[in-house]
CSV table of C-alpha atoms and ligand atoms in Angstrom, one decimal:
chain,number,residue,atom,x,y,z
O,1,MET,CA,56.4,94.9,106.5
O,2,SER,CA,57.8,93.7,102.8
O,3,THR,CA,60.4,94.3,101.8
O,4,GLU,CA,59.0,96.1,98.8
O,5,THR,CA,57.8,98.8,101.9
O,6,ILE,CA,60.8,98.7,103.6
O,7,ARG,CA,62.5,99.5,100.0
O,8,GLU,CA,59.9,102.2,99.5
O,9,SER,CA,60.8,104.2,102.8
O,10,ILE,CA,64.2,103.9,101.8
O,11,LEU,CA,63.7,105.2,98.2
O,12,LYS,CA,61.8,108.0,99.4
O,13,LYS,CA,63.9,109.4,101.6
O,14,VAL,CA,67.4,108.9,99.6
O,15,THR,CA,69.1,113.1,98.7
O,16,ARG,CA,72.6,111.7,97.8
O,17,THR,CA,73.8,108.4,96.9
O,18,VAL,CA,76.7,106.2,95.8
O,19,VAL,CA,76.7,104.6,93.4
O,20,LYS,CA,79.7,101.3,93.1
O,21,LEU,CA,80.6,100.5,89.5
O,22,GLY,CA,82.8,97.6,88.8
O,23,SER,CA,85.0,96.9,86.0
O,24,ASN,CA,82.7,94.1,84.7
O,25,VAL,CA,80.0,95.9,84.7
O,26,LEU,CA,81.3,98.5,82.8
O,27,THR,CA,83.2,96.7,80.5
O,28,THR,CA,83.5,94.1,77.3
O,29,PRO,CA,85.3,91.0,77.7
O,30,ALA,CA,87.8,91.8,75.0
O,31,TRP,CA,88.0,94.7,77.6
O,32,LYS,CA,86.7,97.9,75.8
O,33,LEU,CA,84.5,100.1,77.3
O,34,ASP,CA,80.5,99.2,77.2
O,35,ARG,CA,78.7,101.8,75.3
O,36,ASN,CA,75.5,100.1,75.9
O,37,VAL,CA,76.3,100.3,79.9
O,38,PHE,CA,76.4,103.9,80.1
O,39,THR,CA,74.1,104.9,78.4
O,40,ASP,CA,71.3,103.5,80.9
O,41,ILE,CA,73.6,104.8,83.6
O,42,SER,CA,74.7,108.1,82.6
O,43,ARG,CA,70.6,108.6,81.7
O,44,THR,CA,69.7,107.2,84.8
O,45,ILE,CA,71.8,109.7,87.3
O,46,ALA,CA,70.5,112.8,84.8
O,47,LYS,CA,67.1,112.3,85.0
O,48,ALA,CA,67.1,110.7,89.4
O,49,LYS,CA,69.5,113.4,90.0
O,50,LYS,CA,66.2,116.1,89.7
O,51,LYS,CA,64.4,114.4,92.4
O,52,LYS,CA,66.9,112.2,94.3
O,53,GLY,CA,69.3,114.6,95.1
O,54,ASP,CA,73.2,114.1,94.9
O,55,PHE,CA,74.6,112.1,93.6
O,56,ILE,CA,78.8,110.5,94.0
O,57,LEU,CA,80.0,107.3,91.3
O,58,VAL,CA,82.4,105.2,92.3
O,59,SER,CA,83.8,103.8,89.2
O,60,SER,CA,86.6,100.6,87.8
O,61,GLY,CA,87.1,99.9,85.0
O,62,ALA,CA,90.4,101.8,84.4
O,63,ILE,CA,92.9,99.5,84.9
O,64,ALA,CA,89.9,97.2,82.3
O,65,ALA,CA,90.0,99.9,79.7
O,66,GLY,CA,93.6,100.3,79.9
O,67,MET,CA,94.4,96.7,79.3
O,68,GLY,CA,91.6,96.7,76.2
O,69,LYS,CA,94.3,99.6,74.8
O,70,LEU,CA,97.4,97.9,75.6
O,71,GLY,CA,96.1,94.2,74.2
O,72,PHE,CA,96.3,92.1,76.8
O,73,ALA,CA,94.2,89.3,77.6
O,74,GLU,CA,94.9,89.1,81.4
O,75,ARG,CA,95.5,91.2,84.0
O,76,PRO,CA,98.7,92.6,84.2
O,77,ARG,CA,100.6,90.9,87.6
O,78,LEU,CA,103.3,93.5,87.4
O,79,ILE,CA,102.6,96.5,88.8
O,80,PRO,CA,103.8,99.2,86.5
O,81,LEU,CA,102.4,97.7,83.9
O,82,GLU,CA,98.4,97.2,85.8
O,83,GLN,CA,99.6,101.7,86.7
O,84,ALA,CA,100.5,102.5,83.1
O,85,ALA,CA,97.2,100.1,82.2
O,86,ALA,CA,94.4,102.1,85.4
O,87,ALA,CA,96.5,105.7,83.3
O,88,ILE,CA,95.7,105.1,80.1
O,89,GLY,CA,91.8,103.7,81.5
O,90,GLN,CA,90.9,106.0,83.3
O,91,ILE,CA,91.5,108.7,80.7
O,92,SER,CA,89.3,107.0,78.3
O,93,LEU,CA,86.7,106.1,81.3
O,94,MET,CA,86.2,109.7,82.3
O,95,ALA,CA,86.1,110.6,77.9
O,96,LEU,CA,83.9,108.6,77.8
O,97,TYR,CA,81.3,109.5,80.8
O,98,GLN,CA,82.2,113.7,80.4
O,99,ARG,CA,80.6,113.3,76.9
O,100,LEU,CA,77.8,110.9,78.0
O,101,PHE,CA,77.2,112.7,80.5
O,102,GLY,CA,77.6,116.2,79.4
O,103,TYR,CA,74.6,115.1,75.9
O,104,LEU,CA,72.1,115.3,79.3
O,105,GLY,CA,73.2,118.8,80.5
O,106,CYS,CA,75.4,117.2,83.5
O,107,THR,CA,78.6,118.1,84.3
O,108,VAL,CA,81.3,115.5,85.9
O,109,ALA,CA,84.1,115.9,88.1
O,110,GLN,CA,87.3,113.4,88.0
O,111,VAL,CA,88.2,112.8,91.8
O,112,LEU,CA,91.6,109.9,93.0
O,113,LEU,CA,92.3,109.2,96.4
O,114,THR,CA,94.8,106.8,97.5
O,115,HIS,CA,94.1,105.3,101.0
O,116,SER,CA,96.7,108.2,102.7
O,117,ASP,CA,94.2,111.2,101.8
O,118,LEU,CA,91.8,109.9,104.2
O,119,ASN,CA,93.8,108.7,106.9
O,120,ASP,CA,94.5,112.3,108.1
O,121,ARG,CA,91.5,113.3,109.1
O,122,ARG,CA,91.7,116.7,108.2
O,123,ARG,CA,92.9,115.3,105.1
O,124,PHE,CA,89.6,113.6,105.6
O,125,LEU,CA,88.2,116.8,106.6
O,126,ASN,CA,89.6,118.6,103.5
O,127,ALA,CA,88.3,116.3,100.7
O,128,ARG,CA,84.5,115.9,101.8
O,129,HIS,CA,84.8,119.7,101.8
O,130,ALA,CA,86.1,119.7,98.0
O,131,LEU,CA,83.6,116.7,97.4
O,132,ASN,CA,80.7,118.5,99.4
O,133,SER,CA,81.6,122.0,96.9
O,134,LEU,CA,81.8,119.8,94.1
O,135,LEU,CA,77.5,118.5,94.3
O,136,ASP,CA,77.1,122.0,95.7
O,137,PHE,CA,77.4,122.9,92.0
O,138,GLY,CA,74.7,120.2,91.2
O,139,VAL,CA,77.7,118.0,90.1
O,140,ILE,CA,78.8,114.5,89.6
O,141,PRO,CA,82.0,113.8,91.4
O,142,ILE,CA,83.3,111.3,89.5
O,143,ILE,CA,85.9,108.6,92.5
O,144,ASN,CA,88.2,106.0,91.7
O,145,GLU,CA,91.7,104.5,93.4
O,146,ASN,CA,94.9,106.8,92.0
O,147,ASP,CA,95.5,103.0,90.4
O,148,SER,CA,98.6,104.7,88.9
O,149,THR,CA,100.4,106.0,92.1
O,150,VAL,CA,98.7,103.8,94.6
O,151,VAL,CA,101.1,100.3,96.0
O,152,ASP,CA,99.9,98.2,98.2
O,153,GLU,CA,100.4,99.7,101.9
O,154,ILE,CA,98.4,103.4,100.7
O,155,ARG,CA,95.8,100.9,98.4
O,156,PHE,CA,92.5,100.6,100.1
O,157,GLY,CA,91.6,97.4,98.6
O,158,ASP,CA,89.7,97.9,96.6
O,159,ASN,CA,86.5,99.5,94.9
O,160,ASP,CA,84.2,98.5,97.1
O,161,HIS,CA,85.4,99.1,100.3
O,162,LEU,CA,86.9,102.7,98.6
O,163,SER,CA,82.5,103.3,97.8
O,164,ALA,CA,81.5,102.2,101.4
O,165,LEU,CA,84.3,104.8,103.1
O,166,VAL,CA,82.9,107.6,100.6
O,167,THR,CA,79.4,106.9,102.1
O,168,ASN,CA,81.4,108.3,104.8
O,169,LEU,CA,83.0,111.2,102.9
O,170,VAL,CA,80.1,113.0,101.8
O,171,GLN,CA,77.1,111.8,104.4
O,172,ALA,CA,75.3,110.1,101.6
O,173,ASP,CA,71.9,107.8,102.4
O,174,LEU,CA,71.9,105.0,100.3
O,175,LEU,CA,75.0,103.2,98.5
O,176,ILE,CA,74.3,101.2,95.3
O,177,ILE,CA,76.9,98.3,94.1
O,178,MET,CA,76.3,97.4,90.5
O,179,THR,CA,78.5,93.8,89.9
O,180,ASP,CA,77.6,90.9,87.2
O,181,ILE,CA,75.5,88.9,88.9
O,182,ASP,CA,71.6,89.1,90.3
O,183,GLY,CA,72.1,89.7,93.9
O,184,LEU,CA,73.4,87.7,96.6
O,185,TYR,CA,72.4,83.8,96.5
O,186,ASP,CA,72.0,81.1,99.1
O,187,ARG,CA,74.4,78.9,97.7
O,188,ASP,CA,76.5,79.4,94.9
O,189,PRO,CA,75.1,80.3,91.5
O,190,LYS,CA,77.6,79.6,89.3
O,191,THR,CA,78.1,75.7,90.4
O,192,CYS,CA,74.6,75.3,92.0
O,193,THR,CA,71.2,75.1,90.4
O,194,GLY,CA,68.4,76.4,92.3
O,195,ALA,CA,70.5,78.9,93.9
O,196,GLN,CA,67.8,81.8,95.4
O,197,LEU,CA,68.9,85.1,95.2
O,198,ILE,CA,68.7,86.9,98.5
O,199,PRO,CA,66.7,89.7,98.1
O,200,MET,CA,67.0,91.2,101.9
O,201,VAL,CA,70.5,91.0,105.1
O,202,GLU,CA,69.1,92.4,107.9
O,203,ASN,CA,72.4,91.8,109.2
O,204,VAL,CA,75.5,90.8,107.7
O,205,THR,CA,76.2,87.4,110.2
O,206,ALA,CA,78.8,85.0,109.6
O,207,GLY,CA,76.6,82.7,107.9
O,208,ILE,CA,76.1,86.2,105.2
O,209,GLU,CA,79.8,86.4,104.9
O,210,GLU,CA,79.7,82.6,104.3
O,211,LEU,CA,77.5,82.8,102.0
O,212,ALA,CA,79.4,85.5,100.0
O,213,GLY,CA,83.0,83.9,100.2
O,214,GLY,CA,82.7,81.4,97.6
O,215,THR,CA,81.8,84.1,94.5
O,216,LYS,CA,85.2,86.0,92.7
O,217,SER,CA,85.8,87.6,90.0
O,218,ASN,CA,88.5,87.5,87.5
O,219,ILE,CA,89.1,91.3,86.3
O,220,SER,CA,87.6,93.4,89.7
O,221,ARG,CA,89.8,93.0,92.5
O,222,GLY,CA,86.6,92.1,94.2
O,223,GLY,CA,83.7,90.0,94.6
O,224,MET,CA,80.2,89.5,96.7
O,225,ALA,CA,82.4,89.2,99.4
O,226,THR,CA,83.7,92.0,99.7
O,227,LYS,CA,80.6,94.1,98.6
O,228,ILE,CA,79.4,92.0,101.4
O,229,ALA,CA,81.7,93.6,103.5
O,230,ALA,CA,81.7,96.3,101.9
O,231,ALA,CA,77.6,97.3,103.3
O,232,LYS,CA,78.5,95.9,106.2
O,233,THR,CA,80.9,98.8,106.8
O,234,ALA,CA,78.1,101.0,105.3
O,235,ALA,CA,75.4,99.3,107.4
O,236,HIS,CA,77.1,100.9,111.0
O,237,PHE,CA,77.5,104.3,108.9
O,238,GLY,CA,73.4,103.9,109.0
O,239,VAL,CA,73.3,103.5,105.2
O,240,PRO,CA,71.7,100.7,103.9
O,241,THR,CA,73.0,99.1,100.6
O,242,ILE,CA,71.5,97.5,97.1
O,243,ILE,CA,73.4,95.2,95.3
O,244,ALA,CA,72.1,94.0,91.7
O,245,ASN,CA,73.7,93.4,88.4
O,246,GLY,CA,74.4,96.3,86.7
O,247,LYS,CA,74.6,94.7,83.0
O,248,THR,CA,70.9,94.1,83.2
O,249,PRO,CA,69.8,97.3,81.5
O,250,GLU,CA,66.9,99.8,83.4
O,251,ASN,CA,68.0,98.1,86.7
O,252,LEU,CA,69.3,101.0,88.5
O,253,ASP,CA,66.4,103.0,87.3
O,254,LYS,CA,64.2,100.0,88.8
O,255,ILE,CA,66.0,100.2,91.9
O,256,LEU,CA,65.7,104.1,92.1
O,257,GLN,CA,62.5,103.7,91.9
O,258,GLY,CA,62.2,101.4,94.7
O,259,LYS,CA,61.8,98.1,93.2
O,260,GLU,CA,62.5,94.9,94.3
O,261,ILE,CA,66.2,94.8,92.4
O,262,GLY,CA,69.4,92.7,93.4
O,263,THR,CA,69.8,92.6,97.1
O,264,LEU,CA,68.9,95.0,99.9
O,265,VAL,CA,71.4,95.6,103.1
O,266,LEU,CA,69.9,97.4,106.2
O,267,PRO,CA,71.2,99.1,108.4
O,268,GLU,CA,72.9,99.1,111.9
O,269,LYS,CA,69.7,100.8,114.2
O,270,ASN,CA,73.4,102.1,116.2
O,271,LYS,CA,75.0,104.0,113.3
O,272,LEU,CA,78.9,105.4,114.1
O,273,THR,CA,79.0,109.0,114.0
O,274,SER,CA,81.0,110.1,111.3
O,275,ARG,CA,84.8,110.6,113.0
O,276,LYS,CA,84.1,107.0,115.0
O,277,HIS,CA,83.0,105.6,111.8
O,278,TRP,CA,86.5,106.5,110.1
O,279,ILE,CA,88.5,105.1,112.8
O,280,ALA,CA,86.8,101.5,112.8
O,281,PHE,CA,87.1,101.3,108.7
O,282,THR,CA,88.8,103.7,107.1
O,283,LEU,CA,92.1,104.0,109.7
O,284,LYS,CA,93.9,100.5,109.0
O,285,PRO,CA,95.1,99.3,112.8
O,286,GLN,CA,99.4,100.3,112.8
O,287,GLY,CA,100.0,97.1,115.5
O,288,GLU,CA,97.0,94.9,118.2
O,289,ILE,CA,96.6,95.8,122.0
O,290,ILE,CA,96.7,92.7,123.7
O,291,VAL,CA,94.5,92.8,127.0
O,292,ASP,CA,93.4,91.1,130.1
O,293,ASP,CA,89.5,90.2,130.6
O,294,GLY,CA,88.2,93.4,132.9
O,295,ALA,CA,89.9,94.9,130.5
O,296,ARG,CA,88.4,93.9,127.7
O,297,GLU,CA,84.3,93.9,129.9
O,298,ALA,CA,85.8,97.5,131.1
O,299,LEU,CA,85.8,98.7,127.4
O,300,LEU,CA,83.0,95.9,126.1
O,301,GLU,CA,80.7,96.3,129.0
O,302,LYS,CA,80.8,100.1,130.6
O,303,GLY,CA,81.9,102.1,127.5
O,304,LYS,CA,85.5,102.6,129.5
O,305,SER,CA,88.7,104.5,128.7
O,306,LEU,CA,91.7,101.8,127.8
O,307,LEU,CA,94.5,102.4,131.2
O,308,PRO,CA,97.6,100.9,130.7
O,309,SER,CA,97.2,98.8,133.9
O,310,GLY,CA,94.4,96.4,131.8
O,311,ILE,CA,97.7,95.5,129.1
O,312,VAL,CA,99.2,92.0,128.2
O,313,ARG,CA,100.9,92.5,125.7
O,314,VAL,CA,101.8,94.7,122.2
O,315,TYR,CA,102.3,93.9,118.7
O,316,GLY,CA,103.8,96.0,115.6
O,317,ASP,CA,105.2,99.3,116.0
O,318,PHE,CA,102.6,102.4,115.7
O,319,ASP,CA,103.2,106.1,116.4
O,320,ALA,CA,101.2,108.0,119.3
O,321,GLY,CA,97.6,109.2,117.7
O,322,GLU,CA,97.7,106.1,115.2
O,323,ALA,CA,94.7,102.9,114.5
O,324,VAL,CA,95.7,100.4,116.7
O,325,SER,CA,93.3,97.0,117.1
O,326,CYS,CA,92.3,96.0,121.0
O,327,CYS,CA,92.5,91.7,121.7
O,328,ASP,CA,91.7,89.6,124.2
O,329,ARG,CA,93.8,87.3,125.3
O,330,ASN,CA,93.4,85.1,122.3
O,331,ARG,CA,93.6,88.0,119.7
O,332,VAL,CA,90.6,88.1,119.1
O,333,GLU,CA,90.4,91.7,118.2
O,334,PHE,CA,86.4,93.6,119.9
O,335,ALA,CA,87.4,97.3,119.5
O,336,ARG,CA,89.9,100.1,117.3
O,337,GLY,CA,90.5,103.0,118.5
O,338,LEU,CA,93.4,106.1,118.2
O,339,SER,CA,96.4,104.6,120.6
O,340,ARG,CA,97.7,108.4,122.4
O,341,TYR,CA,101.1,106.7,123.3
O,342,GLY,CA,103.8,104.5,120.4
O,343,ALA,CA,103.9,101.3,120.6
O,344,SER,CA,107.3,101.2,122.7
O,345,ASP,CA,106.0,103.2,125.4
O,346,VAL,CA,102.9,101.2,125.8
O,347,ILE,CA,105.2,98.2,126.1
O,348,LYS,CA,106.9,100.2,128.7
O,349,ILE,CA,103.8,101.0,131.0
O,350,LYS,CA,101.8,97.9,130.4
O,351,GLY,CA,99.9,96.7,134.0
O,352,CYS,CA,101.4,100.0,135.7
O,353,LYS,CA,98.9,101.8,137.4
O,354,THR,CA,97.9,105.2,135.1
O,355,ALA,CA,99.4,107.3,137.8
O,356,ASP,CA,102.9,105.1,137.2
O,357,ILE,CA,103.2,107.1,134.3
O,358,LYS,CA,105.1,109.3,134.8
O,359,ARG,CA,107.3,107.8,137.1
O,360,VAL,CA,107.8,104.9,134.1
O,361,LEU,CA,107.8,107.3,131.1
O,362,GLY,CA,109.4,110.7,132.3
O,363,ARG,CA,106.6,112.7,131.2
O,364,CYS,CA,102.1,111.9,131.5
O,365,PRO,CA,100.9,113.0,128.6
O,366,ALA,CA,97.9,111.5,128.5
O,367,GLN,CA,95.9,108.8,132.0
O,368,GLU,CA,94.1,106.8,129.2
O,369,VAL,CA,96.5,104.4,126.3
O,370,ILE,CA,93.2,104.9,124.1
O,371,ASN,CA,90.4,107.5,125.4
O,372,ARG,CA,86.8,105.8,125.3
O,373,ASP,CA,86.6,108.9,123.0
O,374,ASP,CA,88.4,107.5,120.2
O,375,LEU,CA,87.6,104.3,120.9
O,376,VAL,CA,84.6,102.4,119.2
O,377,VAL,CA,83.7,98.6,119.3
O,378,LEU,CA,83.7,96.5,116.9
Z,401,LIG,N1,90.3,101.2,90.5
Z,401,LIG,C1,90.3,99.8,90.1
Z,401,LIG,C2,90.3,100.0,88.7
Z,401,LIG,O1,89.9,101.1,87.8
Z,401,LIG,C3,88.9,99.1,90.5
Z,401,LIG,C4,89.4,98.4,91.7
Z,401,LIG,C5,88.3,97.1,91.5
Z,401,LIG,O2,88.1,96.1,91.1
Z,401,LIG,O3,88.1,97.2,93.2
Z,401,LIG,O4,90.7,99.6,87.3
């Protein structure tokens, strides 16, 4: 099948799309909101909504717009200054979206998230219900990280990653990442003349990740590497991603018509359920459990639960119910899961038979350290 036919068949089935807009797309070099880009995007989405269903925006640009208002030439290094810029810029960003979408008869809503809003399953589901109810009203939710309150420990990292998590949150069927270059190239287009755009990526292999590694940006937290990582995360939820240039007018419109713009990253065939995807990609592992070869094989090949007998070492200080990485003896992570025991208890029962847990701990709340239902092989 040609890449064009693949795109058409993906676009035909789309009912809910997440569009991520980067700071470099939305602002001018002087850190002003680029009205032309906003106009183009709002027109395209207002029109496409009628045929393609729901749209959710993940919009960066708050810090950049705030920098413009404060007269900063460079991104501030001090967190309170960055937070101030975000608070000032976020309101300008939303005012412009509200005005332009308003002219087109569309209502927008602001949703600001921090990682801690999503790292508890109940809060994750509450956020999903809130977004679904906005979508039921025909509203376009515009999501950003809550940059004015966030600190490193509760940060998503970058909005590319956030957009991939949002595909699971709203159960979207397409992710479009608009950036300031045309897509993924076979060599760094900034340094190599003759670098070719890659129209389609079937699997995000280590080679693809390496290609993406070199391209960095001056204002956004991400570069091409974080876009490819986001596409990989979305792919595990069965969602295709298109990475394209949002500075070129009408690109979004062309993408939504199925035209071959940017790089399409295909979804994985074996998609994870929403809950397993949340365990593997939304939660941040709080520690590592090192297992022996037998346990590794049981988890990888036989789909078993992790028992204390296969555990050889524990790193980190996690509580019962928190996410942990499962690593082999070389500390290479191969699975993630929710530990039923806290780190101090896992240290005590490691190497023990399940029947001995009660004797060692004085209680046995679970037979296994990670139940197979809470475990995702990476
Ligand atoms: N949330 C940031 C902003 O609105 C952007 C983060 C990123 O660049 O990924 O400025």
